[in-house]
Coordinates of N, CA and C in Angstrom, one line a residue:
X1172 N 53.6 24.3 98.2 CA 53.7 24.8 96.8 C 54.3 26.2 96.8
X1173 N 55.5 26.3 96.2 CA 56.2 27.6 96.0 C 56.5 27.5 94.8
X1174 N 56.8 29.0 94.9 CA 57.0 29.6 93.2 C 58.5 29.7 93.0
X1175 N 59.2 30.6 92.4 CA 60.5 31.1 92.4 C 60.7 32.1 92.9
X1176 N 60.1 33.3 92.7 CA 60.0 34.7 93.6 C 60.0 34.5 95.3
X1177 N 59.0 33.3 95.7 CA 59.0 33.1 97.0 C 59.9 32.4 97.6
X1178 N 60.8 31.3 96.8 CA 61.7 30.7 97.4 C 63.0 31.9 97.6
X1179 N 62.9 32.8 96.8 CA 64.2 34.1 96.5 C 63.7 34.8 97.6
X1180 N 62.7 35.2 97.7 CA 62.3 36.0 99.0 C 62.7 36.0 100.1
X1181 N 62.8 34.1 100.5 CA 63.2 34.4 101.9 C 65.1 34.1 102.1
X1182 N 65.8 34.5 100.8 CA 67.3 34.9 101.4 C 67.5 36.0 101.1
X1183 N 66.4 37.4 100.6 CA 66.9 38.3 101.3 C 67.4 39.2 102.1
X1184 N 67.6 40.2 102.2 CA 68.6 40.6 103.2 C 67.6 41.2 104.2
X1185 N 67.7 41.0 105.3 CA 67.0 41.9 106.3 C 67.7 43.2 106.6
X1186 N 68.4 43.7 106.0 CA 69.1 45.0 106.1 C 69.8 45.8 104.5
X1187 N 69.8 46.9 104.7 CA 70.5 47.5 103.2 C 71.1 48.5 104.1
X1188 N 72.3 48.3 103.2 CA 74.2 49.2 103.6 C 74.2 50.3 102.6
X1189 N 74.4 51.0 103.6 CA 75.2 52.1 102.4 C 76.7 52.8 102.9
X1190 N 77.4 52.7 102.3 CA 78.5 54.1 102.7 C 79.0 55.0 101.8
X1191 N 80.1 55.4 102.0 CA 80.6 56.8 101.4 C 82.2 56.2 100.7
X1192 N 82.5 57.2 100.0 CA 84.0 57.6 99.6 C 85.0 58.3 101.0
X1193 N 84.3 58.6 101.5 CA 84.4 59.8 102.4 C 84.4 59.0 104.1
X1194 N 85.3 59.3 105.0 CA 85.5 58.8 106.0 C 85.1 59.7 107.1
X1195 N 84.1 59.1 108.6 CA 83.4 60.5 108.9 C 82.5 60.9 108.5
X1196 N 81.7 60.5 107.3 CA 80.1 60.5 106.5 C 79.3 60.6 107.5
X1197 N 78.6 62.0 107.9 CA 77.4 61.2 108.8 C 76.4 60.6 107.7
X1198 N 75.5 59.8 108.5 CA 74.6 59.3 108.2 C 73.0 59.1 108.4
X1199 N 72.2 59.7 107.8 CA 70.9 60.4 108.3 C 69.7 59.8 107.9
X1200 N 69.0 59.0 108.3 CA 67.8 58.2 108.2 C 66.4 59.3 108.6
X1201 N 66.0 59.9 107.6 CA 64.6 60.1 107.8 C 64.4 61.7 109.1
X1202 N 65.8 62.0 108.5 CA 66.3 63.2 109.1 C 66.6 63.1 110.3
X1203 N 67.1 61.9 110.9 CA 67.8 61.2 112.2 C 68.9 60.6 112.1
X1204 N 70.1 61.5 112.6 CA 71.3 60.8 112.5 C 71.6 59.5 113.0
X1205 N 72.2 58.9 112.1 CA 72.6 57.3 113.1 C 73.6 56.7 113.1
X1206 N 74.6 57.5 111.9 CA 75.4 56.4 112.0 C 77.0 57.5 111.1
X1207 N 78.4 57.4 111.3 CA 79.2 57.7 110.7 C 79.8 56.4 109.4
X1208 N 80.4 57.1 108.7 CA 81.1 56.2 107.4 C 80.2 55.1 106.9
X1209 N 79.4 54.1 107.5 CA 78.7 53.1 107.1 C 77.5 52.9 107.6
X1210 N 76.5 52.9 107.3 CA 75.0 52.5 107.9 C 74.1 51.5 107.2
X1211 N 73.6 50.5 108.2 CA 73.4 49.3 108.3 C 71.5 50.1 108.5
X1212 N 70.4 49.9 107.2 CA 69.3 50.4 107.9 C 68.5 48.6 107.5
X1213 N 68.1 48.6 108.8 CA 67.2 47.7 108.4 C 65.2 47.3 107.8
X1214 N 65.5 46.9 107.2 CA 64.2 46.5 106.6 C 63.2 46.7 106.8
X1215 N 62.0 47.7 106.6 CA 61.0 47.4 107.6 C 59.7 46.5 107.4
X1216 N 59.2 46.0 108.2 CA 58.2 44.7 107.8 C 57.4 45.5 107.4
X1217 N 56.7 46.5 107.3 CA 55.5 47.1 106.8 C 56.2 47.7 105.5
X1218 N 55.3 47.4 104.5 CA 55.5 47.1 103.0 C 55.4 48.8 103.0
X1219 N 55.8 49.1 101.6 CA 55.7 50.5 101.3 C 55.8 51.8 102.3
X1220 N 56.9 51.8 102.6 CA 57.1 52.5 103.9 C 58.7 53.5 103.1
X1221 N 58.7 54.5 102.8 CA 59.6 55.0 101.8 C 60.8 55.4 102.9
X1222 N 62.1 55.2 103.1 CA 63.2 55.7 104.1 C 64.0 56.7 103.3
X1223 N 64.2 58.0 103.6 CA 64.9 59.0 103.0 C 66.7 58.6 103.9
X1224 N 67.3 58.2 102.8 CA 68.4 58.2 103.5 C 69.9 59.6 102.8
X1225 N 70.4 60.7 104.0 CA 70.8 61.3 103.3 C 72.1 61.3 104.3
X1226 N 73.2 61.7 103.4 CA 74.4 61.8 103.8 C 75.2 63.0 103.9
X1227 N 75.7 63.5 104.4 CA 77.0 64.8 104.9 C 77.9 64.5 105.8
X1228 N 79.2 65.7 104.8 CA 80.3 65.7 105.8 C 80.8 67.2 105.1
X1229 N 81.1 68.0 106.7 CA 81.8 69.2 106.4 C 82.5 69.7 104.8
X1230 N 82.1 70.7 104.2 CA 82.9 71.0 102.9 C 82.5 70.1 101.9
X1231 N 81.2 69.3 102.0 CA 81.2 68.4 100.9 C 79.6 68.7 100.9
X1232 N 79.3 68.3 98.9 CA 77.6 68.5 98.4 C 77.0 67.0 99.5
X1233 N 75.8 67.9 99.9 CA 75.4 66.5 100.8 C 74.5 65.7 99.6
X1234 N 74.3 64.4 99.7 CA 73.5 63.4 98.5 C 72.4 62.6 99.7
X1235 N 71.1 62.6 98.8 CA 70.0 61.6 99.4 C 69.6 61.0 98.4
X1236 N 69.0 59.7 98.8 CA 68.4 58.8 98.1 C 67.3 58.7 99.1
X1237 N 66.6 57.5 98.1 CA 65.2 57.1 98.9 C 65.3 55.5 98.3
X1238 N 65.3 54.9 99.8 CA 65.6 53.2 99.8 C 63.6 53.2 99.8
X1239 N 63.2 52.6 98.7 CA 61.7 52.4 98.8 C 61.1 50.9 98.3
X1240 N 60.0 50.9 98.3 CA 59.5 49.5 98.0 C 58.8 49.5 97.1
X1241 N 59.2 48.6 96.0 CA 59.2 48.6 94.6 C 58.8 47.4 94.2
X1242 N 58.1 47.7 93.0 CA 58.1 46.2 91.9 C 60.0 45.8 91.6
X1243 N 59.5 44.5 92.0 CA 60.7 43.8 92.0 C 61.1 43.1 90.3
X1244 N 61.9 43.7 89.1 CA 62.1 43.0 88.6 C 62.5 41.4 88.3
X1245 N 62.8 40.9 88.9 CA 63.2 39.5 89.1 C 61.9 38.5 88.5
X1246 N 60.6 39.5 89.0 CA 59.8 38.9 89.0 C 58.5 38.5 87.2
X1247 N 59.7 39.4 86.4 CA 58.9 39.6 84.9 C 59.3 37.9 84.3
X1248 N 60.0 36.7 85.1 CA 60.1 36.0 84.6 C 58.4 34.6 84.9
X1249 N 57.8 35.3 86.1 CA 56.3 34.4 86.4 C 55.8 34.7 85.4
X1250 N 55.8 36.2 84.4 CA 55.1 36.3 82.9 C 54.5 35.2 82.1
X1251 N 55.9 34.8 81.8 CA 56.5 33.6 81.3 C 55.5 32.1 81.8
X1252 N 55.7 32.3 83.3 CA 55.1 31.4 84.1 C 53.5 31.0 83.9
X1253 N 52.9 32.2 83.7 CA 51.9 32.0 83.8 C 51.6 31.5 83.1
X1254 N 51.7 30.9 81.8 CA 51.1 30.0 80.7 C 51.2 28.6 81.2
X1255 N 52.1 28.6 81.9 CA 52.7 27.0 82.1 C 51.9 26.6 83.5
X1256 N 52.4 27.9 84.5 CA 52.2 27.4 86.1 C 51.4 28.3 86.1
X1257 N 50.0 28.7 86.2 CA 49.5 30.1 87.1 C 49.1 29.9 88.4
X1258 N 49.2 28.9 88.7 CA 49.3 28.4 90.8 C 50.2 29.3 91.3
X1259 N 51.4 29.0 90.7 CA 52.8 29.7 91.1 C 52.7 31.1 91.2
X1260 N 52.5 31.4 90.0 CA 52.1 33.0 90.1 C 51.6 33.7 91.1
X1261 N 50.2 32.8 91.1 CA 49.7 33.5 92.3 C 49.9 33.3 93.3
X1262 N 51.0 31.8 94.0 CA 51.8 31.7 95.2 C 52.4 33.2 95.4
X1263 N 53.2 33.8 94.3 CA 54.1 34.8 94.3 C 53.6 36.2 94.9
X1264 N 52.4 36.2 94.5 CA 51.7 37.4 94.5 C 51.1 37.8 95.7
X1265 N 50.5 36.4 96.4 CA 50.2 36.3 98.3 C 50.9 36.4 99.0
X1266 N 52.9 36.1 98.2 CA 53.3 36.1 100.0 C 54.5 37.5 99.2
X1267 N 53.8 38.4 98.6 CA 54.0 39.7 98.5 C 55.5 39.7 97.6
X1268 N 56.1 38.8 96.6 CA 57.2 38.7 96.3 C 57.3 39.5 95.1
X1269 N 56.7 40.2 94.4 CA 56.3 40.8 93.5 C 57.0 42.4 93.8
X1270 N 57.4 42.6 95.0 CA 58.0 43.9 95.6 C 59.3 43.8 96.4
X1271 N 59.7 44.8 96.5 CA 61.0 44.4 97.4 C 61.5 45.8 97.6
X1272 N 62.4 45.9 98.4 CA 63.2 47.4 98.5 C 64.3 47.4 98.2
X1273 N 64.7 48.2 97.4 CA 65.9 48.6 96.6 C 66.1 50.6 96.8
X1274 N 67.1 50.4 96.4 CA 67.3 52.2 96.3 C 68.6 52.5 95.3
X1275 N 68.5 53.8 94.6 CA 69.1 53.5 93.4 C 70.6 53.6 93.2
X1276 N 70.9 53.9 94.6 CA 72.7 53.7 94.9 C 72.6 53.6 96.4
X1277 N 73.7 52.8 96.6 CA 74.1 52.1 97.8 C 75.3 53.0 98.6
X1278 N 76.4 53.4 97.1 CA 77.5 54.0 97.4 C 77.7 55.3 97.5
X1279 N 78.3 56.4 98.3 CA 77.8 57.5 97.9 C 79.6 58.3 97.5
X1280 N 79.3 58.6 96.5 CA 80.6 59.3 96.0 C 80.9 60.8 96.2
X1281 N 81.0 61.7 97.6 CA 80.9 62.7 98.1 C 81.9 63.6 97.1
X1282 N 81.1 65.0 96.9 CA 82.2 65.9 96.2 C 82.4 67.3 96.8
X1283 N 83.8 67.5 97.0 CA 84.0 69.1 97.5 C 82.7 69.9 97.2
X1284 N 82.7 70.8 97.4 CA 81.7 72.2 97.4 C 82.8 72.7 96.8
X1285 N 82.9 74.0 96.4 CA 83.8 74.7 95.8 C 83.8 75.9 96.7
X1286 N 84.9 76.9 97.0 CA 84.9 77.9 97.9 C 84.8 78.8 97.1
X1287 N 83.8 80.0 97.1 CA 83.4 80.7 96.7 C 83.8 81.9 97.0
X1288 N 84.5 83.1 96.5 CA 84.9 84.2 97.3 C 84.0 84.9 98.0
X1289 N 84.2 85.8 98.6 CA 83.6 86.4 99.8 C 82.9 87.3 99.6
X1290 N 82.1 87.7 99.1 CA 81.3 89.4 98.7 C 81.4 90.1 100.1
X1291 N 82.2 91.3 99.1 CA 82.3 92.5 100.2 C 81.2 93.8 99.7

């Protein structure tokens, strides 16, 4: 007996990508470099587990996000469900489908810094 959140669940991604505008991006997971231009972080099985992912490259504003584990919208449609099916519902809710990890950009659009004159 499955719901729809739980059938969705399992083609997930076991990984979330990010990269840059910018070629040469390092790439910094949790204040550990890992990766240039594109990084592949994978998933982690322990639920609510927040990854700071932040990005730089020489002469550019560095940008972070936070890839975190969240109520999954997808899921406002078991609402619905529950009048009809509330088995389902609560299939959804045991095998934890109700959450998921997202972050609120993937892409990162790097911008010069500006050069400042020199105080003398």
């Amino acid at each position: 007996m499955m719901n729809c959140d739980t059938i969705v669940k399992d083609y997930t991604p076991n990984s979330y990508y990010f990269s840059s505008n910018e070629i040469d991006t390092s790439f910094y997971v949790d204040d550990k470099k890992l990766s240039e231009t594109i990084l592949e972080v994978q998933i982690p099985e322990v639920p609510n587990k927040t990854i700071k992912i932040r990005v730089e490259k020489t002469d550019f504003k560095p940008e972070e996000v936070e890839l975190r584990y969240q109520y999954n919208p997808n899921v406002n449609i078991n609402w619905f469900l529950l009048v009809f099916y509330p088995v389902g519902v609560l299939v959804d809710y045991f095998n934890d489908s109700f959450f998921s990890y997202s972050a609120e950009k993937d892409f990162f659009i790097l911008q010069k810094t500006p050069n400042l004159p020199k105080m003398t």
